[in-house]
JSON list of C-alpha atoms in Angstrom, two decimals:
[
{"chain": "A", "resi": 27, "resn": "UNK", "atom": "CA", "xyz": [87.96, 110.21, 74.72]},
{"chain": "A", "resi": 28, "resn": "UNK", "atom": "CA", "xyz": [87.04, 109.84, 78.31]},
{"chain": "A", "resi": 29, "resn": "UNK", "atom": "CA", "xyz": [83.51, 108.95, 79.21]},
{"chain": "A", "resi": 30, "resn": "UNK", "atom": "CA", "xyz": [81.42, 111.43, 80.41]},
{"chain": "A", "resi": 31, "resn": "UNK", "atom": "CA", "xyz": [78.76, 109.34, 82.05]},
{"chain": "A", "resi": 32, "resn": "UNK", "atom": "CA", "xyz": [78.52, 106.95, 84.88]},
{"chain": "A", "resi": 33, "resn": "UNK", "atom": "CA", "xyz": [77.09, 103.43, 84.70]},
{"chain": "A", "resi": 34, "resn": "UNK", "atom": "CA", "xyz": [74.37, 102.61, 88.27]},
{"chain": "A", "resi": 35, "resn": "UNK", "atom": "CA", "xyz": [73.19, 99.08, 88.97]},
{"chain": "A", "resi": 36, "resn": "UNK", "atom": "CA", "xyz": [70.35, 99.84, 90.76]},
{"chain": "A", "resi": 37, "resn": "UNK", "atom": "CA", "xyz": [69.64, 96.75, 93.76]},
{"chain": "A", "resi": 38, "resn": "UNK", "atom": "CA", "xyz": [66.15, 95.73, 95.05]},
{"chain": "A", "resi": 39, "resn": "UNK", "atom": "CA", "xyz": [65.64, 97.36, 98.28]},
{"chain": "A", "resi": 40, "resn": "UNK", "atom": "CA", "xyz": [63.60, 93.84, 99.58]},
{"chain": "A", "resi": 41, "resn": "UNK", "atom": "CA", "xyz": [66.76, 91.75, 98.21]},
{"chain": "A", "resi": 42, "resn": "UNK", "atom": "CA", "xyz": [69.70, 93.15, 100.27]},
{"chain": "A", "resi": 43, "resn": "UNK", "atom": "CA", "xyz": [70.31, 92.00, 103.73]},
{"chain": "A", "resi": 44, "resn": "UNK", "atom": "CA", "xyz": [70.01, 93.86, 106.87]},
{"chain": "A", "resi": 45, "resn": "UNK", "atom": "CA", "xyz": [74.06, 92.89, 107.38]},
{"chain": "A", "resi": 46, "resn": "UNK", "atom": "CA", "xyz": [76.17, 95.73, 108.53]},
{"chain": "A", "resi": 47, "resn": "UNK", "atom": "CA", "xyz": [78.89, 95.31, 106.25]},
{"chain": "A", "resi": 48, "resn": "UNK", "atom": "CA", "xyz": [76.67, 95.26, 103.36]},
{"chain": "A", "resi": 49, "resn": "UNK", "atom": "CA", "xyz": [75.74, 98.26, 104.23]},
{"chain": "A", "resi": 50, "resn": "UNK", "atom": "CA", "xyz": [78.95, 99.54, 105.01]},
{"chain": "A", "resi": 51, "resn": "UNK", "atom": "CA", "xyz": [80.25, 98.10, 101.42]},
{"chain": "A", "resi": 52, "resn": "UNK", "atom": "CA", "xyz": [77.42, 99.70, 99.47]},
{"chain": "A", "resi": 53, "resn": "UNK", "atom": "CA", "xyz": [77.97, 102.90, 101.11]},
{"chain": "A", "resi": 54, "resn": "UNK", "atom": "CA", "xyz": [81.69, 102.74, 100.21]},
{"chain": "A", "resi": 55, "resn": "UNK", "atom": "CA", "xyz": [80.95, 102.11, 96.66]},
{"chain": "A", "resi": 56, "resn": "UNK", "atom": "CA", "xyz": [78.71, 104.93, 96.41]},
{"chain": "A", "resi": 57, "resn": "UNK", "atom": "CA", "xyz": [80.77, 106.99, 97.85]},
{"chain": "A", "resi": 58, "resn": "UNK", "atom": "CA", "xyz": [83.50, 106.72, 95.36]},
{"chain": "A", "resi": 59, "resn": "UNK", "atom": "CA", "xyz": [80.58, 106.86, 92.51]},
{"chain": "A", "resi": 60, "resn": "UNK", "atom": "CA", "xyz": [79.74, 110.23, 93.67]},
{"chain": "A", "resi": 61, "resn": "UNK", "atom": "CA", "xyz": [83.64, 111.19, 93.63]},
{"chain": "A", "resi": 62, "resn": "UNK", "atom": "CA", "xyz": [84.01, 109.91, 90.54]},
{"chain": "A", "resi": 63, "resn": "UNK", "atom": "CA", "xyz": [81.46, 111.91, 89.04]},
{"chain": "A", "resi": 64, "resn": "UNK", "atom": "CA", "xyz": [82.25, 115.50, 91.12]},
{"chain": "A", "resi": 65, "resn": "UNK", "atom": "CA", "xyz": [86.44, 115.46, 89.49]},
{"chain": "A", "resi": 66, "resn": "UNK", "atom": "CA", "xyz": [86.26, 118.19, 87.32]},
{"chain": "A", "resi": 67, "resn": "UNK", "atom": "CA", "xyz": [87.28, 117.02, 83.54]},
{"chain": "A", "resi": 68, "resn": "UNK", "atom": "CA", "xyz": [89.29, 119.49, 81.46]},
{"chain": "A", "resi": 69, "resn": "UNK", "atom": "CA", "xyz": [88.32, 118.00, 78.45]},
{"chain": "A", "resi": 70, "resn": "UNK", "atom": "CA", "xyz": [84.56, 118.69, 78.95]},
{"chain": "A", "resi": 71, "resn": "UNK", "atom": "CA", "xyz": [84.45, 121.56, 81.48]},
{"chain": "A", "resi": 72, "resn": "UNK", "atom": "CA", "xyz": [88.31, 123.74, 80.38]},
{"chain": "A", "resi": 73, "resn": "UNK", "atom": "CA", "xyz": [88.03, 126.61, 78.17]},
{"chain": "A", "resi": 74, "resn": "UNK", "atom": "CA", "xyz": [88.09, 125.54, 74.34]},
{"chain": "A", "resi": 75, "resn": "UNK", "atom": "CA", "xyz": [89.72, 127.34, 71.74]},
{"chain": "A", "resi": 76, "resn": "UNK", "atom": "CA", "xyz": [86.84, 127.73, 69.44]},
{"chain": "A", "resi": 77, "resn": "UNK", "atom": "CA", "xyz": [85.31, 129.38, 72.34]},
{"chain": "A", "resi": 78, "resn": "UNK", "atom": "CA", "xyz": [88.21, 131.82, 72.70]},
{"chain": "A", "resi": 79, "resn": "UNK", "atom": "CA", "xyz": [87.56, 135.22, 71.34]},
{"chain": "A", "resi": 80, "resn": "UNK", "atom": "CA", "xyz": [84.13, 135.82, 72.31]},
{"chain": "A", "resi": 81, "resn": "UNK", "atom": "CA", "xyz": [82.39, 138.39, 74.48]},
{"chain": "A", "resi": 82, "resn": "UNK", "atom": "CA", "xyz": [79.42, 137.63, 76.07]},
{"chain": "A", "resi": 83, "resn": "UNK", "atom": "CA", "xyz": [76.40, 141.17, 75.20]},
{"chain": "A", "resi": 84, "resn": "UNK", "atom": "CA", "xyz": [73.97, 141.05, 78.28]},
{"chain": "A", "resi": 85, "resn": "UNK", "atom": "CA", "xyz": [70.18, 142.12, 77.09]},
{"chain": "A", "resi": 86, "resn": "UNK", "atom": "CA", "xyz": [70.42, 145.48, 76.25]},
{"chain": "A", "resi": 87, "resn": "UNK", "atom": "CA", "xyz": [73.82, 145.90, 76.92]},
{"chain": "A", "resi": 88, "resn": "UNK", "atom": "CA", "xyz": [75.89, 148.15, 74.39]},
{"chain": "A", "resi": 89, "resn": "UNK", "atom": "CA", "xyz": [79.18, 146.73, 72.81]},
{"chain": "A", "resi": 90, "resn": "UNK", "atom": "CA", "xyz": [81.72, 149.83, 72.02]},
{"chain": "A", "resi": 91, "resn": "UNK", "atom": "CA", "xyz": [84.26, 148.78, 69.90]},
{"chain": "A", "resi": 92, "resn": "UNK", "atom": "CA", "xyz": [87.08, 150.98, 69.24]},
{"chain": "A", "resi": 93, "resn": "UNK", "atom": "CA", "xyz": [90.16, 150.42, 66.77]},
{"chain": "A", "resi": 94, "resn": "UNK", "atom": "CA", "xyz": [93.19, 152.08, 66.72]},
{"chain": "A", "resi": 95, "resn": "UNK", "atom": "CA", "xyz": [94.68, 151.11, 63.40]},
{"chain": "A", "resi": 96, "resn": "UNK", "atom": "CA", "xyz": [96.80, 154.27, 62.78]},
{"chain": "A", "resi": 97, "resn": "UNK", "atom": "CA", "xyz": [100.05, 152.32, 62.32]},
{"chain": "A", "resi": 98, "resn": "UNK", "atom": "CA", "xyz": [99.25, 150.09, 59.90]},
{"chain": "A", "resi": 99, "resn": "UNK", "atom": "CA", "xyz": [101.38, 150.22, 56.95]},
{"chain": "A", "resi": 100, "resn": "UNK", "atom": "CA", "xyz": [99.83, 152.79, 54.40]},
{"chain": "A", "resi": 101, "resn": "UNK", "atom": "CA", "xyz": [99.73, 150.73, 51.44]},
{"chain": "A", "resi": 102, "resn": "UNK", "atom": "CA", "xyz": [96.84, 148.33, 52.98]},
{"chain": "A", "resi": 103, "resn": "UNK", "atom": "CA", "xyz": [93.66, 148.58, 51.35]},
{"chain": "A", "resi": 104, "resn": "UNK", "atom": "CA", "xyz": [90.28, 147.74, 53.48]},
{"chain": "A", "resi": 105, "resn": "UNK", "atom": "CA", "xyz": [88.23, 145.42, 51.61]},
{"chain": "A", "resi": 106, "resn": "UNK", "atom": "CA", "xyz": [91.43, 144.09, 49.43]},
{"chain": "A", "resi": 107, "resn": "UNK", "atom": "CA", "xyz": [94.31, 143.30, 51.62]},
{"chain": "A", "resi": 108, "resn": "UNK", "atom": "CA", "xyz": [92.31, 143.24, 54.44]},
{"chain": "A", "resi": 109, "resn": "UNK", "atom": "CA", "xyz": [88.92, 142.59, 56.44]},
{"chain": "A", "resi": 110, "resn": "UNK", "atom": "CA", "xyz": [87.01, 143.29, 59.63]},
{"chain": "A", "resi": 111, "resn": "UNK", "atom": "CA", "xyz": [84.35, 140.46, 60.62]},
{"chain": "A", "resi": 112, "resn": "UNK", "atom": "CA", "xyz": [82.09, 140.85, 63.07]},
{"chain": "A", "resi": 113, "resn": "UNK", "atom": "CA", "xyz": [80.14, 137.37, 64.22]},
{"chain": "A", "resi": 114, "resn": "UNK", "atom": "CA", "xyz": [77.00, 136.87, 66.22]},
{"chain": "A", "resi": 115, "resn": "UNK", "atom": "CA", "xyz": [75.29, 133.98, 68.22]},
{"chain": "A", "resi": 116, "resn": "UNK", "atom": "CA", "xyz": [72.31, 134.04, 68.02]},
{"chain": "A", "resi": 117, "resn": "UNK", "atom": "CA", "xyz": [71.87, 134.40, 64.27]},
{"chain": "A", "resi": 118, "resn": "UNK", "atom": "CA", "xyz": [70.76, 133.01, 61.18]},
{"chain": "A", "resi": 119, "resn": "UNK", "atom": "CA", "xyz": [70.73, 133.09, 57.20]},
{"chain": "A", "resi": 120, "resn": "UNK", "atom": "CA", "xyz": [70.68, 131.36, 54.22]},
{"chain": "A", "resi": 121, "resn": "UNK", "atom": "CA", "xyz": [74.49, 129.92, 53.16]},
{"chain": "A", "resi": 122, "resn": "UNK", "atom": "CA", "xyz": [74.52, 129.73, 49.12]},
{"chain": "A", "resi": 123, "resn": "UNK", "atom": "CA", "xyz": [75.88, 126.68, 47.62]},
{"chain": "A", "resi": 124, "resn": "UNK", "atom": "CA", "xyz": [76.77, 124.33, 45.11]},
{"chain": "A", "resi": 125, "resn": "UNK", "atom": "CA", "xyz": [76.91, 120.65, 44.33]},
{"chain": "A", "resi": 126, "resn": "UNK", "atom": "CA", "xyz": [79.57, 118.68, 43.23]},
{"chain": "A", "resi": 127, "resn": "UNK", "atom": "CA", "xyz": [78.81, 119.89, 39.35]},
{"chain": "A", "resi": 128, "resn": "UNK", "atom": "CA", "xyz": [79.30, 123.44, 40.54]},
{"chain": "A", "resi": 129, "resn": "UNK", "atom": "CA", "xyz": [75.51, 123.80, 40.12]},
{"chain": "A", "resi": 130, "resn": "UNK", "atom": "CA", "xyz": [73.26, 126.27, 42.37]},
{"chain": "A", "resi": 131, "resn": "UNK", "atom": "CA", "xyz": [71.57, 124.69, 45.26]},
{"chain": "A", "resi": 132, "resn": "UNK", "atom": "CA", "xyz": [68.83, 126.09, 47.43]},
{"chain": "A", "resi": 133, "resn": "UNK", "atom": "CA", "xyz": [70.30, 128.14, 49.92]},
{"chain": "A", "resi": 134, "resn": "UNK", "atom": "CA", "xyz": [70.88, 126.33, 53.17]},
{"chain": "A", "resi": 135, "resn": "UNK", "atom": "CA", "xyz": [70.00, 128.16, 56.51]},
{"chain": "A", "resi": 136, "resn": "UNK", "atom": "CA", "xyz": [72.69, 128.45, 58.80]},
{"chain": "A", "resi": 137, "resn": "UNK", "atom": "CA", "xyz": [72.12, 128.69, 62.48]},
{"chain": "A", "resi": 138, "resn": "UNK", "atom": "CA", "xyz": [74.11, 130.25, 63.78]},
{"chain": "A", "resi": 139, "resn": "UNK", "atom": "CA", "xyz": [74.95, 132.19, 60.27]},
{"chain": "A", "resi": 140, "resn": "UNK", "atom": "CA", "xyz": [78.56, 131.54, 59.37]},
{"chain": "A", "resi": 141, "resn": "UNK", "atom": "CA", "xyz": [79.09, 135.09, 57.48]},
{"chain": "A", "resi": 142, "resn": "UNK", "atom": "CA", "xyz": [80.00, 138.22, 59.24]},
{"chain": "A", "resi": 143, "resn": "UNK", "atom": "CA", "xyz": [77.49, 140.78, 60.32]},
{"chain": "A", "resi": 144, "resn": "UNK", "atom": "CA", "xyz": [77.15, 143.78, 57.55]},
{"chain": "A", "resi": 145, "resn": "UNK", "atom": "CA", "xyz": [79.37, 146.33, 58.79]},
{"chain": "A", "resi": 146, "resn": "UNK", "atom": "CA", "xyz": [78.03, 149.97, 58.48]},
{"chain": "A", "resi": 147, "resn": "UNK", "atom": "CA", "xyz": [78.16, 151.91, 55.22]},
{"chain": "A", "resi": 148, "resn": "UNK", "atom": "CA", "xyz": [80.14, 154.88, 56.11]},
{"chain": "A", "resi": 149, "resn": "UNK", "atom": "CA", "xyz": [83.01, 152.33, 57.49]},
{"chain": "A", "resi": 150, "resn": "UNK", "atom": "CA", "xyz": [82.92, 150.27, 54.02]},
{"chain": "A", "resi": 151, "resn": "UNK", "atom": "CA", "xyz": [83.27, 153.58, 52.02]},
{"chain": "A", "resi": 152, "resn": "UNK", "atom": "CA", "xyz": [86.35, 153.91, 50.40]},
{"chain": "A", "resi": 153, "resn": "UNK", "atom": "CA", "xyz": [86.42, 156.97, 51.66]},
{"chain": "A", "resi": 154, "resn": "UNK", "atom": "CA", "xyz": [86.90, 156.71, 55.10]},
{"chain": "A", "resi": 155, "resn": "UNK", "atom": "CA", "xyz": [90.32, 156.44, 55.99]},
{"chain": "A", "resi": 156, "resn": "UNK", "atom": "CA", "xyz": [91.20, 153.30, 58.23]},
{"chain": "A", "resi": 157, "resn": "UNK", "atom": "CA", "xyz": [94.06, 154.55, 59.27]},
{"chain": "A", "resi": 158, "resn": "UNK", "atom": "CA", "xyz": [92.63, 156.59, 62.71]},
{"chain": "A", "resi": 159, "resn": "UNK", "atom": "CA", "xyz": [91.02, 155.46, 66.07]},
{"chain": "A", "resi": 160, "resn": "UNK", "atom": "CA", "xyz": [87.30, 153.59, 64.71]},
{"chain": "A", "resi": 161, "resn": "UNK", "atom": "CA", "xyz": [85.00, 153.41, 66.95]},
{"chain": "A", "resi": 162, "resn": "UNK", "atom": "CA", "xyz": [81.86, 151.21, 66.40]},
{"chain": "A", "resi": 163, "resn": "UNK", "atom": "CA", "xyz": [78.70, 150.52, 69.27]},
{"chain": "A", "resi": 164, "resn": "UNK", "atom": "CA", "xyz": [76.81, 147.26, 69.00]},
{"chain": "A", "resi": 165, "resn": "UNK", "atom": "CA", "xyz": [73.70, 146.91, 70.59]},
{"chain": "A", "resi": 166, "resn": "UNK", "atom": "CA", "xyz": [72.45, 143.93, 72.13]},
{"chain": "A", "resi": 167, "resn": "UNK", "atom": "CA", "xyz": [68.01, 143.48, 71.74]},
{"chain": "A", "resi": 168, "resn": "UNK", "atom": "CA", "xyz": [68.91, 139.84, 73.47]},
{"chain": "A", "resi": 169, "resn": "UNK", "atom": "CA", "xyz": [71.62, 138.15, 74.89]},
{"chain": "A", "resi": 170, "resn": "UNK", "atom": "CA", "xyz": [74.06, 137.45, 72.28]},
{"chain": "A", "resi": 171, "resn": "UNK", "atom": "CA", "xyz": [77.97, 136.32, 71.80]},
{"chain": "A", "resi": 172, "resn": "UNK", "atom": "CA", "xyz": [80.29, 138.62, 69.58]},
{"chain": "A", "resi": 173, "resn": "UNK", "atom": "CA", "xyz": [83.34, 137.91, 67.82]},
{"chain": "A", "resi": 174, "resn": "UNK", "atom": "CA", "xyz": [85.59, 140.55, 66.30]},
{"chain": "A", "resi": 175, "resn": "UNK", "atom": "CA", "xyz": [88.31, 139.49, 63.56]},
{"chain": "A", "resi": 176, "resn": "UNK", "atom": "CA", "xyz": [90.67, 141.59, 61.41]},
{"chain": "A", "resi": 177, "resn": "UNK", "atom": "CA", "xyz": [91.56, 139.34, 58.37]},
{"chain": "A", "resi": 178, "resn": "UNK", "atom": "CA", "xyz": [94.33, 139.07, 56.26]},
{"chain": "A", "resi": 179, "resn": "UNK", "atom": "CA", "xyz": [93.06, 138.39, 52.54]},
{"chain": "A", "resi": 180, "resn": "UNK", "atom": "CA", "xyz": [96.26, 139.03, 50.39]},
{"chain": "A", "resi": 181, "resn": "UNK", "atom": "CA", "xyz": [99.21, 136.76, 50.65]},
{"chain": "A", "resi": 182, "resn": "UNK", "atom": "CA", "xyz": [101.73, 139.63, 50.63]},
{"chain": "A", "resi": 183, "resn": "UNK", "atom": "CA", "xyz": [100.63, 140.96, 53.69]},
{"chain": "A", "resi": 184, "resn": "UNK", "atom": "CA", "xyz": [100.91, 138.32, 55.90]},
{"chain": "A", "resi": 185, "resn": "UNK", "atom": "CA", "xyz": [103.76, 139.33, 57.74]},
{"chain": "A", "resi": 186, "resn": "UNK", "atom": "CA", "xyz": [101.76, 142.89, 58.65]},
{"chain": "A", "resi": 187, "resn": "UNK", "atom": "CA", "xyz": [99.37, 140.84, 60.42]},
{"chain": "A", "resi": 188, "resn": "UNK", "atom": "CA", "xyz": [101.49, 142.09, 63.87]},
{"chain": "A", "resi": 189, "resn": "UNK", "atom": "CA", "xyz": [100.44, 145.51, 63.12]},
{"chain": "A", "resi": 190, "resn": "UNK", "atom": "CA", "xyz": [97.10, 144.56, 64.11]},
{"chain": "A", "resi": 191, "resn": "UNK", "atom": "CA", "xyz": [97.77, 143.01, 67.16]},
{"chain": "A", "resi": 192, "resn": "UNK", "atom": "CA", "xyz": [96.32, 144.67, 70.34]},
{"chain": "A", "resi": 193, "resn": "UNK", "atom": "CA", "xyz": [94.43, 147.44, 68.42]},
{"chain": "A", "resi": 194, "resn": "UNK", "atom": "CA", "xyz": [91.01, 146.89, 69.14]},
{"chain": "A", "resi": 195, "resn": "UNK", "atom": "CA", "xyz": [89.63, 147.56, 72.83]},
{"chain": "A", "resi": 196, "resn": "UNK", "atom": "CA", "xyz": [85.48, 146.62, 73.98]},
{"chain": "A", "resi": 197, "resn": "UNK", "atom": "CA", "xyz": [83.56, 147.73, 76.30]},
{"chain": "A", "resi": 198, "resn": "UNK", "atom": "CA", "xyz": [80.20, 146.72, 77.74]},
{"chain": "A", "resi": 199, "resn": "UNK", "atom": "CA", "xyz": [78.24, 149.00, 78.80]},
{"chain": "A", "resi": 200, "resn": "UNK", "atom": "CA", "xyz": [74.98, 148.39, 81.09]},
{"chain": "A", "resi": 201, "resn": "UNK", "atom": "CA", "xyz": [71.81, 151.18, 80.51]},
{"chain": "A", "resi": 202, "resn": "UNK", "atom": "CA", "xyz": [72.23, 154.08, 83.02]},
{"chain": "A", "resi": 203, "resn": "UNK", "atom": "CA", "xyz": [68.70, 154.68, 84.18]},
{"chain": "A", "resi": 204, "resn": "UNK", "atom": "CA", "xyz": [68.27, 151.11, 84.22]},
{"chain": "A", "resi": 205, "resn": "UNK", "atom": "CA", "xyz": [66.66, 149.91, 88.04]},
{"chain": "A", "resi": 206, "resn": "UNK", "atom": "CA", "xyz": [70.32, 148.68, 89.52]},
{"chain": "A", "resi": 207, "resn": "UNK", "atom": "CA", "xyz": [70.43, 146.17, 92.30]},
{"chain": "A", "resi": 208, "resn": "UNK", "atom": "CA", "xyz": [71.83, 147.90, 96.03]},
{"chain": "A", "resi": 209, "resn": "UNK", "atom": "CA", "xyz": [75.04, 145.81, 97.55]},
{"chain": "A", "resi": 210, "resn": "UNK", "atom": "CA", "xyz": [72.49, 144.59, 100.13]},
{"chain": "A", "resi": 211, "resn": "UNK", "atom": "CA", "xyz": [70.22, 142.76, 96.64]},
{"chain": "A", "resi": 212, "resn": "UNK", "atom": "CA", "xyz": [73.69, 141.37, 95.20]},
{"chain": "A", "resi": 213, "resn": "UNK", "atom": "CA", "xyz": [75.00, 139.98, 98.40]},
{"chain": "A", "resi": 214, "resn": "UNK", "atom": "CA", "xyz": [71.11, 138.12, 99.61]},
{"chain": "A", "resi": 215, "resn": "UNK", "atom": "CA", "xyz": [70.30, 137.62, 95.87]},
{"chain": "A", "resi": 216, "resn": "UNK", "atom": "CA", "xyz": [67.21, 139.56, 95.80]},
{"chain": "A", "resi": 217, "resn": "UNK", "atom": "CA", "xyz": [65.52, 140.68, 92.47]},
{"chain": "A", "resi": 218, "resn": "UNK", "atom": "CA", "xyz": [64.29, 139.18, 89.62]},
{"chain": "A", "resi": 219, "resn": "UNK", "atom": "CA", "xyz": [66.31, 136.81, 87.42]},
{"chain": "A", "resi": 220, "resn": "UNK", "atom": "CA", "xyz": [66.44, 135.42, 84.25]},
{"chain": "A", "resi": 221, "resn": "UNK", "atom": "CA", "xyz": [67.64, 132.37, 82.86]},
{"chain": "A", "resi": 222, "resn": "UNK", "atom": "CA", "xyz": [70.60, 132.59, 80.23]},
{"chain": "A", "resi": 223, "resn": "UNK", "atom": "CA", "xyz": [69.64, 131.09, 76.61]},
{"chain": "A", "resi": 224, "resn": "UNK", "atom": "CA", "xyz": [71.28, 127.80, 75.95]},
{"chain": "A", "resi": 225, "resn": "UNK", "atom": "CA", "xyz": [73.95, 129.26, 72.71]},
{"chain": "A", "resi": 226, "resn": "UNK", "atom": "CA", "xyz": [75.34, 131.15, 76.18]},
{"chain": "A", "resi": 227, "resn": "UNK", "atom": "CA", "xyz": [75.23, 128.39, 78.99]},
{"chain": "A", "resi": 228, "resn": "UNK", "atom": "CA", "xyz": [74.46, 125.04, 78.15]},
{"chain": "A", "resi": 229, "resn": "UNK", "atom": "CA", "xyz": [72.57, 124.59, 82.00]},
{"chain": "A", "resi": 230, "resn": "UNK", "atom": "CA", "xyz": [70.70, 128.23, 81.56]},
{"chain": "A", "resi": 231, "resn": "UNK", "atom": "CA", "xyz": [72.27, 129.70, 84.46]},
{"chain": "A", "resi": 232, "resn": "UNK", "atom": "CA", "xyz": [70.22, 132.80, 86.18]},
{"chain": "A", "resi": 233, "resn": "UNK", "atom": "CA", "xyz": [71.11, 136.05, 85.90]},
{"chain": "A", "resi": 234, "resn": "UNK", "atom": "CA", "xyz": [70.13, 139.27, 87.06]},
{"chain": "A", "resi": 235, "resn": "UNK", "atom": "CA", "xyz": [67.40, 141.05, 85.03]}
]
């Protein structure tokens, strides 16, 4: 892979000569060090596919997920042909495991947790039919990543993953009587801000409270 950092030799000020076209030279060669390191690199900067999929919850911010599954075939079972999986960063638990004897180990905690969030108990009931329009609200208590996934568990319905395909729909939703910035705040950048956790920008950008 490509380097992603830039070697410096850094010269005694008292040791270089007062010749112009030292100068000139060293100012050349920085120059194209600074060039260097402002090209963007699409390996390190280009969207990634593991990032693909997921929707970035402001604080407080409401999620509502809505499915329209109503023409998927009729013999599909929630729960045995197929699953919805809902992921979070941040999150945690503990990931049971086993060693190479198939022997119990301590539970290992996973940050973020690798399992699904538990999905409500009236949408895991049997009873519910999945064939309708589902609609589900997340809410965020911090800023947070989501990932939705409908997935296929039984061979033989593999080729009726298509009927899933554009069925679900999100929308964020921002508190109403929350204090909202005028056009006059947004364009000047007045208000209070608040930096972004790493897990959703690695430099911690600011954001508006």
């Amino acid at each position: 892979t490509r380097a992603s950092y830039g070697t410096y030799h850094l010269i005694d000020a008292g040791n270089t000569s007062n010749n112009s076209a030292d100068r000139a030279e060293a100012d050349a060669i920085m120059i194209m060090h600074k060039s260097n390191c402002q090209k963007a690199s699409v390996i390190e900067e280009s969207a990634r596919d593991r990032e693909r999929g997921w929707y970035e919850v402001p604080f407080m911010r409401q999620a509502h997920l809505s499915f329209d599954w109503r023409r998927i075939p009729s013999d599909m079972v929630f729960d045995e042909h197929y699953k919805l999986g809902i992921y979070a960063r941040p999150s945690r638990c503990g990931d049971a495991r086993c060693n190479d004897n198939s022997e119990r180990i301590p539970d290992v905690e996973e940050s973020p947790c690798l399992q699904p969030l538990e999905l409500p108990d009236w949408f895991v009931d049997p009873a519910t039919d999945k064939r309708q329009v589902i609609n589900m609200t997340l809410l965020a208590l911090d800023d947070a990543l989501i990932r939705v996934e409908v997935q296929i568990t039984h061979g033989l319905y593999l080729a009726s993953s298509d009927a899933f395909t554009n069925t679900m729909s999100i929308h964020i939703e921002s508190p109403s009587r929350a204090k909202a910035l005028t056009d006059d705040d947004i364009l000047y950048g007045n208000g209070e801000k608040r930096p972004l956790p790493p897990h959703i920008s690695w430099e911690e950008r600011e954001v508006d409270m």
